[in-house]
mmCIF file of C-alpha atoms and ligand atoms in Angstrom:
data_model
loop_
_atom_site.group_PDB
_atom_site.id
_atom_site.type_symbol
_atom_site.label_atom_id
_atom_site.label_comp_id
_atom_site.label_asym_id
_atom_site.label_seq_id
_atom_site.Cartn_x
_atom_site.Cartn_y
_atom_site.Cartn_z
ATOM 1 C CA UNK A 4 4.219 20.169 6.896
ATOM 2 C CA UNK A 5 6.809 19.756 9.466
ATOM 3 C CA UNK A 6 6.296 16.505 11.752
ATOM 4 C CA UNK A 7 7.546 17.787 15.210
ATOM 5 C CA UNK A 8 4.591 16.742 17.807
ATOM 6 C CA UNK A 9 2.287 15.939 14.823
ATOM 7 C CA UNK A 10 -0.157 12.823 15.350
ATOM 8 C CA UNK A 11 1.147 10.300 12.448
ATOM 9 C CA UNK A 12 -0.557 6.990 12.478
ATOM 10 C CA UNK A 13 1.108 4.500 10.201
ATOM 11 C CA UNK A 14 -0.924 1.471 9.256
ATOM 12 C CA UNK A 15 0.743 -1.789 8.819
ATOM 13 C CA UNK A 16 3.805 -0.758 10.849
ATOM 14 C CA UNK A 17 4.325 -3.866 13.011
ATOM 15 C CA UNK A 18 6.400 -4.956 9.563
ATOM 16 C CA UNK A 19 8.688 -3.799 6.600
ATOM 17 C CA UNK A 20 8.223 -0.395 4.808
ATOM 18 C CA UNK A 21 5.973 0.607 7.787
ATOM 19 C CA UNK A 22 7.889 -0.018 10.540
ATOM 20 C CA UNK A 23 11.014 1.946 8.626
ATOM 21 C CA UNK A 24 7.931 4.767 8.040
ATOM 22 C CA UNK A 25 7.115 4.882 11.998
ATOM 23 C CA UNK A 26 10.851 4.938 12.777
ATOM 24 C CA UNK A 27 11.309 7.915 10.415
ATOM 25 C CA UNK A 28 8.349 9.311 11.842
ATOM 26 C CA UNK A 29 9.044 9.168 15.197
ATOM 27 C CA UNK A 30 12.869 10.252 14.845
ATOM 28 C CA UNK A 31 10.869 13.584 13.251
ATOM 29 C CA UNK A 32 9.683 14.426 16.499
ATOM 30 C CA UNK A 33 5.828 13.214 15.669
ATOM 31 C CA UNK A 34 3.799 11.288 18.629
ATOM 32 C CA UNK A 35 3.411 8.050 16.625
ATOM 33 C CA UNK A 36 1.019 5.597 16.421
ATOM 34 C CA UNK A 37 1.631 2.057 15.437
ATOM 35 C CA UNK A 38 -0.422 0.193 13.782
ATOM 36 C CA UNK A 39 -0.865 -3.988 13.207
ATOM 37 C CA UNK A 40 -2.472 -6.819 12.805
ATOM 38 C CA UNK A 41 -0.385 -9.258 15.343
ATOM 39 C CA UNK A 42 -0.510 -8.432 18.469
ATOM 40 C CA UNK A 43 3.373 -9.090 19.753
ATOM 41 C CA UNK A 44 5.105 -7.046 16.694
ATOM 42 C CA UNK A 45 3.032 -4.388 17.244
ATOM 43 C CA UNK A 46 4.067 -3.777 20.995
ATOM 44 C CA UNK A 47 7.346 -4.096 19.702
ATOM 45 C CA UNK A 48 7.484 -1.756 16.955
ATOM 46 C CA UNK A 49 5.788 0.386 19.277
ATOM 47 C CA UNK A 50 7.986 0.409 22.077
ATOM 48 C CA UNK A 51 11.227 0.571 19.271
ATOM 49 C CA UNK A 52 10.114 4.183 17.563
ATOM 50 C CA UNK A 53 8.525 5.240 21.455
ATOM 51 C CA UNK A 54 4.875 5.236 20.113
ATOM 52 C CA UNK A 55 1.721 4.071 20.780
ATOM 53 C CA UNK A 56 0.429 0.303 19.567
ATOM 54 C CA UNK A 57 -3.101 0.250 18.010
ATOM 55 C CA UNK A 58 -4.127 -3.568 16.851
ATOM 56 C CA UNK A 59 -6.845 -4.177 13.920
ATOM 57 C CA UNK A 60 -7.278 -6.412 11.262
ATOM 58 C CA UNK A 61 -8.054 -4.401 8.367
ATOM 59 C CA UNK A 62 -9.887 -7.077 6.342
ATOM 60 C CA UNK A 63 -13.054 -6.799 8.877
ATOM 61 C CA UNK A 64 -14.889 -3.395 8.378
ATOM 62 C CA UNK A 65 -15.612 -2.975 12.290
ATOM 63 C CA UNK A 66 -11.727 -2.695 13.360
ATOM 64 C CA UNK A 67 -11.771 -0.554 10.851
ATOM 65 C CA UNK A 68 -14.256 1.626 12.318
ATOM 66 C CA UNK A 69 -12.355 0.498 15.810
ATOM 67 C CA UNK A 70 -9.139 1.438 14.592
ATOM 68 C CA UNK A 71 -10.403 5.194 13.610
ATOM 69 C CA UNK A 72 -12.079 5.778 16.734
ATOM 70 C CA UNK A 73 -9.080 4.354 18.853
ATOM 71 C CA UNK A 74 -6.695 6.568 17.279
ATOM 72 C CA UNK A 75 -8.535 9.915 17.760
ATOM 73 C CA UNK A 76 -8.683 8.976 21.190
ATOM 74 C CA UNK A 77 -5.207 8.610 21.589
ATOM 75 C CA UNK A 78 -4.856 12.676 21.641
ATOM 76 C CA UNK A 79 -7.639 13.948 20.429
ATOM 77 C CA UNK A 80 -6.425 13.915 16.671
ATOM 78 C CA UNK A 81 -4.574 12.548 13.735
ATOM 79 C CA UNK A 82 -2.803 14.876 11.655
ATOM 80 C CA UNK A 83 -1.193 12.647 9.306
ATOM 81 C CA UNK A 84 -2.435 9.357 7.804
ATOM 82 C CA UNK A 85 -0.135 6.710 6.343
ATOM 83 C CA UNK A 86 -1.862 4.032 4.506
ATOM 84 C CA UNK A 87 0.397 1.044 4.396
ATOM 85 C CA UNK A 88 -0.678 -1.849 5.288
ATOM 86 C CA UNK A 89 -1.007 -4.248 2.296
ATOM 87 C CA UNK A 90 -0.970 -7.719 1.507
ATOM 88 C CA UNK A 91 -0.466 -9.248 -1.886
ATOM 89 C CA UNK A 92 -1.800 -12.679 -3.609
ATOM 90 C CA UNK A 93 0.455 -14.563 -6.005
ATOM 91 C CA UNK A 94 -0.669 -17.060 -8.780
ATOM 92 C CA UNK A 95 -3.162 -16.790 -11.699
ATOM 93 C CA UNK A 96 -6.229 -15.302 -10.752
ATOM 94 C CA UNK A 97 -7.941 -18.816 -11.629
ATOM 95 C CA UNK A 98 -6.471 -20.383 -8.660
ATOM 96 C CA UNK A 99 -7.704 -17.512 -6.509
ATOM 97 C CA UNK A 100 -10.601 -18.335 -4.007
ATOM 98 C CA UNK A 101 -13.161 -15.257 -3.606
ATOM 99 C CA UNK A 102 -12.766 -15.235 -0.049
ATOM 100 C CA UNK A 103 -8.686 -15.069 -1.152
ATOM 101 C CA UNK A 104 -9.870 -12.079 -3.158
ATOM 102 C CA UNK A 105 -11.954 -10.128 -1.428
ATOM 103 C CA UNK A 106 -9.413 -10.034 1.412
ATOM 104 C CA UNK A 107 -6.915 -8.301 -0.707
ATOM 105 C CA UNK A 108 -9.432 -5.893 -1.772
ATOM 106 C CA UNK A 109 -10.600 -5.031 1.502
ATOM 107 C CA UNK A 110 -6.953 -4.291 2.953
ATOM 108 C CA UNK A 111 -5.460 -2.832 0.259
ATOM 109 C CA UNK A 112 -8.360 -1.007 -1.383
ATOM 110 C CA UNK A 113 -11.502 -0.649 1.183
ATOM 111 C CA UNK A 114 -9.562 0.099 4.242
ATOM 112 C CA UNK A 115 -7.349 2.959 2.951
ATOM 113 C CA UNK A 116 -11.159 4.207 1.279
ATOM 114 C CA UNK A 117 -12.509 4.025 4.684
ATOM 115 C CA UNK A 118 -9.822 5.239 7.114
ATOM 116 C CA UNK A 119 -9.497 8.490 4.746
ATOM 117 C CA UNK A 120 -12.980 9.346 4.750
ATOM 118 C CA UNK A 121 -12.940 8.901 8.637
ATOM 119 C CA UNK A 122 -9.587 10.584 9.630
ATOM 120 C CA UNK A 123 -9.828 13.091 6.685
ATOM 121 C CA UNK A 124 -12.865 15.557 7.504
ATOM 122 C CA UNK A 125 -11.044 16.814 11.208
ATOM 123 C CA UNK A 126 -8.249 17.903 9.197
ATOM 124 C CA UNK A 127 -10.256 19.526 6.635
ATOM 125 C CA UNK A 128 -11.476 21.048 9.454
ATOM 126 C CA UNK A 129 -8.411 22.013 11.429
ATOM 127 C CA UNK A 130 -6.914 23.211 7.573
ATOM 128 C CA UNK A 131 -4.127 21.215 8.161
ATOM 129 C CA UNK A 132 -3.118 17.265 7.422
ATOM 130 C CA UNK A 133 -1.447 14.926 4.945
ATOM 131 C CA UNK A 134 -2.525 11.401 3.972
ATOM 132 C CA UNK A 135 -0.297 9.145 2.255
ATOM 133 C CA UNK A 136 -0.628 6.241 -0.010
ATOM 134 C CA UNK A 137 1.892 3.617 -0.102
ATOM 135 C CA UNK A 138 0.856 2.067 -3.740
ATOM 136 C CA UNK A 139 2.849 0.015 -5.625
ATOM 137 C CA UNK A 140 4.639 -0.430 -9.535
ATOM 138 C CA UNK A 141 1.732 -3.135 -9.900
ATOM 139 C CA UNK A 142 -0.981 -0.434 -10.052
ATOM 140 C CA UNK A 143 0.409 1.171 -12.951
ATOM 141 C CA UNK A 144 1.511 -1.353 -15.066
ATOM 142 C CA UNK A 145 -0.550 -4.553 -14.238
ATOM 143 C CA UNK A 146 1.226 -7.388 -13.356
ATOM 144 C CA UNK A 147 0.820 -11.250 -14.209
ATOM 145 C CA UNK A 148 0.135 -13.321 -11.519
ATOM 146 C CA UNK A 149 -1.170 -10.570 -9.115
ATOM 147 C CA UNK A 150 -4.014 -9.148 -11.305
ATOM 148 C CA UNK A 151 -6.237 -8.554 -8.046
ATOM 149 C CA UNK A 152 -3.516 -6.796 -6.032
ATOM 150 C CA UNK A 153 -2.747 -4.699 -9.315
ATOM 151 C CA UNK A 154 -6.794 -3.905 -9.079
ATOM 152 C CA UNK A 155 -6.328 -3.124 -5.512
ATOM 153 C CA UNK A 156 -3.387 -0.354 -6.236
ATOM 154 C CA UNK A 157 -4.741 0.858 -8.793
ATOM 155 C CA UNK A 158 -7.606 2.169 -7.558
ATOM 156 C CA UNK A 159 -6.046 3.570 -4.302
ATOM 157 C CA UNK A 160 -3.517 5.076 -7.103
ATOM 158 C CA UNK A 161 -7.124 6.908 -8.817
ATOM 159 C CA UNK A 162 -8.572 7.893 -5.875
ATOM 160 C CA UNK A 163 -6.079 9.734 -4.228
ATOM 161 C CA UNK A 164 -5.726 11.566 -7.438
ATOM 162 C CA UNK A 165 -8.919 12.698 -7.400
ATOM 163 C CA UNK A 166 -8.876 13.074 -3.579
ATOM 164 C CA UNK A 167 -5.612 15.265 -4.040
ATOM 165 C CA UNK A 168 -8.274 17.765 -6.922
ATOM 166 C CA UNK A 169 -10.967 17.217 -3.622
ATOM 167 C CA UNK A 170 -8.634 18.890 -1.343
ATOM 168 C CA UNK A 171 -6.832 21.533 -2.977
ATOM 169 C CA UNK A 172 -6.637 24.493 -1.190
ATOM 170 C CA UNK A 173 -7.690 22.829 2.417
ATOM 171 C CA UNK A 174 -3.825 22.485 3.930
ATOM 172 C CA UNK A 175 -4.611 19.194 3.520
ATOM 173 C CA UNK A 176 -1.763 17.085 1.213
ATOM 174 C CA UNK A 177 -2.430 13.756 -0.477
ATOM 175 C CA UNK A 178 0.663 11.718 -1.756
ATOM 176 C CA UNK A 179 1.385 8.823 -3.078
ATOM 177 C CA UNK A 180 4.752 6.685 -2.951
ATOM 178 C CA UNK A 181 5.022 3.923 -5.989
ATOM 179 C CA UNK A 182 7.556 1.146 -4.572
ATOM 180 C CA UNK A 183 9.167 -1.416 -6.908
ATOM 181 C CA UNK A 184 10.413 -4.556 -5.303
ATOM 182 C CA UNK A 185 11.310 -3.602 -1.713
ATOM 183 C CA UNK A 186 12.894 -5.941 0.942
ATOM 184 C CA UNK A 187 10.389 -6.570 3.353
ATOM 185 C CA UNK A 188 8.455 -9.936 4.257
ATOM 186 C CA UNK A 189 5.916 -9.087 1.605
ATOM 187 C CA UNK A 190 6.858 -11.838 -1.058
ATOM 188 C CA UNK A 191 6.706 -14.380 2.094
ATOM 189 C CA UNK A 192 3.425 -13.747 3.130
ATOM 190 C CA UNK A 193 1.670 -13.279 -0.459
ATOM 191 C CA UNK A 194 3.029 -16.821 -1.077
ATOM 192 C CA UNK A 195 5.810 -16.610 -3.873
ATOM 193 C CA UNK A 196 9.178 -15.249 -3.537
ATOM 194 C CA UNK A 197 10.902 -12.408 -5.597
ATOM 195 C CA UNK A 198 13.455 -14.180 -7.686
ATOM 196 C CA UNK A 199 13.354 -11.528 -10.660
ATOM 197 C CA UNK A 200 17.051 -9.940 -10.948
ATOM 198 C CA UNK A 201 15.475 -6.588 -11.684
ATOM 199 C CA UNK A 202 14.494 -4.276 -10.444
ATOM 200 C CA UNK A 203 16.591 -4.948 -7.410
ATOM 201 C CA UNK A 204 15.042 -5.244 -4.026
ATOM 202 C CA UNK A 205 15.139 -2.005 -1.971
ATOM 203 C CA UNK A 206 15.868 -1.365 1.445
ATOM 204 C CA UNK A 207 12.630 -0.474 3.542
ATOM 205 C CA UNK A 208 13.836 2.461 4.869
ATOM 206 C CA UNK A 209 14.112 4.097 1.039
ATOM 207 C CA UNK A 210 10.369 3.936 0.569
ATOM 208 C CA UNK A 211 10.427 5.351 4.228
ATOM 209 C CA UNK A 212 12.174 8.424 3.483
ATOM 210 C CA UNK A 213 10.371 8.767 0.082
ATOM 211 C CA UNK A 214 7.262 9.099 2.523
ATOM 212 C CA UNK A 215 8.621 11.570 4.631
ATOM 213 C CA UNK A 216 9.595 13.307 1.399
ATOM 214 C CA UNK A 217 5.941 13.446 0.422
ATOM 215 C CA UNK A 218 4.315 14.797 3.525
ATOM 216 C CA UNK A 219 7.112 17.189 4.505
ATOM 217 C CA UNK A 220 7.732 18.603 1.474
ATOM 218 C CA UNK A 221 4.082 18.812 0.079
ATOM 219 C CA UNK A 222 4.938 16.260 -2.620
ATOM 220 C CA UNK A 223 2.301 14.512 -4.870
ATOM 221 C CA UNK A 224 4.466 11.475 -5.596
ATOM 222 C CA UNK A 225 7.400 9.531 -5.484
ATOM 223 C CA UNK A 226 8.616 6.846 -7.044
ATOM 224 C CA UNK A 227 11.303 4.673 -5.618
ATOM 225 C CA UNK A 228 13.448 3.754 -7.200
ATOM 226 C CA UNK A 229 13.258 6.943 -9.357
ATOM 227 C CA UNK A 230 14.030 5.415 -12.569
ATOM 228 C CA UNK A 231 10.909 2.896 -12.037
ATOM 229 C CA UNK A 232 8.593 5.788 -13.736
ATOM 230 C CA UNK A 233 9.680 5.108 -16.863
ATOM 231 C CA UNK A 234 7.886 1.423 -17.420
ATOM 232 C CA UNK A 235 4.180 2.859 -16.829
ATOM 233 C CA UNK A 236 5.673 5.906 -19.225
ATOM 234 C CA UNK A 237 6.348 3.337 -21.756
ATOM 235 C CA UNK A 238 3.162 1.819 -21.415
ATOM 236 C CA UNK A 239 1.080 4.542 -21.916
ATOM 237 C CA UNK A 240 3.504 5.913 -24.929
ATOM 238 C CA UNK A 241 3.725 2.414 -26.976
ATOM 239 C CA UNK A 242 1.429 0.214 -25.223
ATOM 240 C CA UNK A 243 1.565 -2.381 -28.219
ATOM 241 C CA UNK A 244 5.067 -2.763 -27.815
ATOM 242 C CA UNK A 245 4.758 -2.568 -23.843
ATOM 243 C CA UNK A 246 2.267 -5.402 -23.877
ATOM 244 C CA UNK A 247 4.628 -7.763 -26.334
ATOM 245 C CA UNK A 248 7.764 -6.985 -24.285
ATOM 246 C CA UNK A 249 6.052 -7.490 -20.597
ATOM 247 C CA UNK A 250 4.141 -10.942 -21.829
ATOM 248 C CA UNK A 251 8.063 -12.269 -22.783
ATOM 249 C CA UNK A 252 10.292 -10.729 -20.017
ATOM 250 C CA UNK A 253 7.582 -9.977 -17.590
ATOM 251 C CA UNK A 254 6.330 -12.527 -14.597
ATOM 252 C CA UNK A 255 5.380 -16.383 -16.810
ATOM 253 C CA UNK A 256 2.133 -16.451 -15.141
ATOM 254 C CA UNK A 257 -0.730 -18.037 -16.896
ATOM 255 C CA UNK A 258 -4.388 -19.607 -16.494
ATOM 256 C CA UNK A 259 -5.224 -22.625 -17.748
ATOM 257 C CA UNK A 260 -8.313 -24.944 -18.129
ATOM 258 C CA UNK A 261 -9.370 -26.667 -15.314
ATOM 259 C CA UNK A 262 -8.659 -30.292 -16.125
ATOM 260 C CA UNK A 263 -12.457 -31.805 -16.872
ATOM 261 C CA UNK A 264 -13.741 -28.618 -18.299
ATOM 262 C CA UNK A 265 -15.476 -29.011 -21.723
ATOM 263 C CA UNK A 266 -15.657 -26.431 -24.227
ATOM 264 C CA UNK A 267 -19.323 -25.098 -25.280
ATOM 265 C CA UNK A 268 -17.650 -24.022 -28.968
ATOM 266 C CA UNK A 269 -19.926 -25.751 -31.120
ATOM 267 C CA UNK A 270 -22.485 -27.269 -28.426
ATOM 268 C CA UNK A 271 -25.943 -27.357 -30.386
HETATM 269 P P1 NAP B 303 5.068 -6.639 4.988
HETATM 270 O O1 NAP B 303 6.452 -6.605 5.512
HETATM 271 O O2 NAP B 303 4.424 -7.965 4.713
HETATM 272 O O3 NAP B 303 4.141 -5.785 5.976
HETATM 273 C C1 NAP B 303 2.756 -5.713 5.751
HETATM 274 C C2 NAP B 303 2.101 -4.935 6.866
HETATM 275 O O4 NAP B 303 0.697 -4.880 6.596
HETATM 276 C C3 NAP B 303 2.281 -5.605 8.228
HETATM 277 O O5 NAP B 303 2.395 -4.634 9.223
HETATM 278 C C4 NAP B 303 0.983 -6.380 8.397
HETATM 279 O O6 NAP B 303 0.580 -6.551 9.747
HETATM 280 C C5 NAP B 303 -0.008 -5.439 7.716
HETATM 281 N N1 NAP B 303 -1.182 -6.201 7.322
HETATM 282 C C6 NAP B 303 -1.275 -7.188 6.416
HETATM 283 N N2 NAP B 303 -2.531 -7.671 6.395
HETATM 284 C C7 NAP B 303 -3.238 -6.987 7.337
HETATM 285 C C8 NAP B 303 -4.570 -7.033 7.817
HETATM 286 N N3 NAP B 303 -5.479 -7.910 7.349
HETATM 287 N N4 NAP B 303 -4.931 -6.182 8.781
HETATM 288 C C9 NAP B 303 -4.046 -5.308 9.295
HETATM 289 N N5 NAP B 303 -2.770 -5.214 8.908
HETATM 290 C C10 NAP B 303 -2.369 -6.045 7.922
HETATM 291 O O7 NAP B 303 4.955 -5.847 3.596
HETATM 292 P P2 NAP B 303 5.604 -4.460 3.145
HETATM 293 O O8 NAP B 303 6.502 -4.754 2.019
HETATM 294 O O9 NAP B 303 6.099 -3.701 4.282
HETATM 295 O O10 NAP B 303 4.296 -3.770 2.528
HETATM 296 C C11 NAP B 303 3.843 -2.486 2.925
HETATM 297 C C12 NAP B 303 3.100 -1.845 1.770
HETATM 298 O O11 NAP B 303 4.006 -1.671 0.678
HETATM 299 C C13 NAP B 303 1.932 -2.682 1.237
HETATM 300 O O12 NAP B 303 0.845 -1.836 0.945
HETATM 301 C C14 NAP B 303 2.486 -3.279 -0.044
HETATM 302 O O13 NAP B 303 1.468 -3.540 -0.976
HETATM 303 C C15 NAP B 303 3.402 -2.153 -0.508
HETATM 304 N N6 NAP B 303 4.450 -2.571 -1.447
HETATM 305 C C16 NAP B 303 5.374 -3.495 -1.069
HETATM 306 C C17 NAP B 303 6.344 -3.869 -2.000
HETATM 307 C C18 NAP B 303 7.407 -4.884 -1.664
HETATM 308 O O14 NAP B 303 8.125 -5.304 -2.600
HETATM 309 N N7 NAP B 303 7.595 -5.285 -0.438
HETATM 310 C C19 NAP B 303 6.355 -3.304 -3.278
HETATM 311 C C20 NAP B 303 5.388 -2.360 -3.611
HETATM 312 C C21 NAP B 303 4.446 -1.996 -2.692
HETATM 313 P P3 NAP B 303 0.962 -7.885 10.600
HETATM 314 O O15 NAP B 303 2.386 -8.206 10.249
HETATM 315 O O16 NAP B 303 0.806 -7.435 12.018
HETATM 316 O O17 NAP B 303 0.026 -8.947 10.179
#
């Protein structure tokens, strides 16, 4: 699918990977539209790739629902759906408060759910669309530390598999782009910074073009970097030896008890 005056809207593009996805959108020729959750970077982005701002916080099911209605409007259409926006949560999952949790399901899980099933049936429709999933090394291989955001990409990973079976033969294209560690404000905002040596932090604009890749090209998946596909490979393969090898080098997260908890092991 070629972008040239195609309707791409790019969730969580006031930032990072999807404001480098809007730019390489817009510089495609598609009418672009930009969405955020702050106001100010939005507008920006917006008025950087020539597009069209559209403000929601994802975590609230009604701007949701806003959001989808809002960006029909626009022109009547959306031809191509990024879903982008994510946020992560760092620590053990003991120190994680439910409201902490069901945030990062609802942005990272429930709103790419529910902005597919809205923007998804007019293309079915028109026979012609592409969504896109920007998921993440975490939803294959489980990572300690950020077992909730792990949940959350795995099962936007799952669904668009089965969404891509769902929509064979319709024009319509699902993809899905599996990022390492990428250089974006992302390690900031989840509350822990990357200070792993590998893999190495990639530019934005790499998982950008790996997204273009996708949609142009009719792609089901990329991986950036490449090489990254070999850890959930390994997993699957020898996941005794996985499991031993990722609990030593991987991320020395752990729970422990809380301090005045007593143990019911032998209570009578
Ligand atoms: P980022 O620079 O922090 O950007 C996150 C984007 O998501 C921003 O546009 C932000 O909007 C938006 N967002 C966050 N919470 C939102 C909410 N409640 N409602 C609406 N929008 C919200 O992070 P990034 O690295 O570009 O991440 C983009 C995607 O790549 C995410 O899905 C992330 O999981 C995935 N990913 C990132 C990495 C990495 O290493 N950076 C690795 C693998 C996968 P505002 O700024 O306007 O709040």
């Amino acid at each position: 699918m070629q972008l040239d005056d195609k309707v791409v809207l790019v969730t969580g593009a006031s930032a990072g990977i999807g404001r480098a996805i809007a730019a390489r959108a817009g510089a495609a020729g598609a009418r672009v539209l930009v969405h955020g959750r702050d106001e100010e970077r939005t507008r920006l982005v917006a008025a950087e790739v020539d597009g069209f701002p559209l403000v929601a916080d994802l975590s609230v099911g009604a701007e949701r629902a806003r959001l989808c209605d809002e960006a029909l409007e626009q022109f009547g259409r959306v031809d191509v759906l990024v879903n982008n926006a994510g946020v992560g949560w760092a620590g053990p999952l003991t120190e994680m408060t439910v409201a902490q949790l069901r945030a990062v399901i609802e942005v990272d899980l429930l709103a790419a759910l529910e902005l597919t099933h809205e923007l998804l049936p007019p293309m079915v429709n028109r026979g012609e669309g592409a969504i896109c999933f920007v998921s993440s090394i975490a939803g294959r291989t489980g990572v300690a530390g950020e077992a909730v955001y792990s949940a959350a990409k795995a099962g936007v990973d799952m669904f668009a598999e089965s969404l891509r079976a769902e929509t064979a033969g319709t024009g319509v294209g699902v993809s899905v782009v599996v990022p390492g560690a990428v250089s974006t404000g992302f390690f900031e905002t989840r509350g822990r910074p990357y200070t792993r040596s590998r893999p190495r932090p990639v530019p934005p604009e790499d998982v950008a073009n790996a997204v273009l890749t996708t949609i142009t090209r009719g792609r089901a998946e990329a991986w950036v970097p490449g090489w990254l596909r070999i850890a959930p490979a390994v997993r699957v393969l020898a996941p005794g030896a996985y499991r031993q090898l990722s609990t030593r080098f991987g991320e020395q997260v752990r729970v422990s008890p809380e301090p005045n908890h007593t143990s019911h092991e032998g209570a009578s």
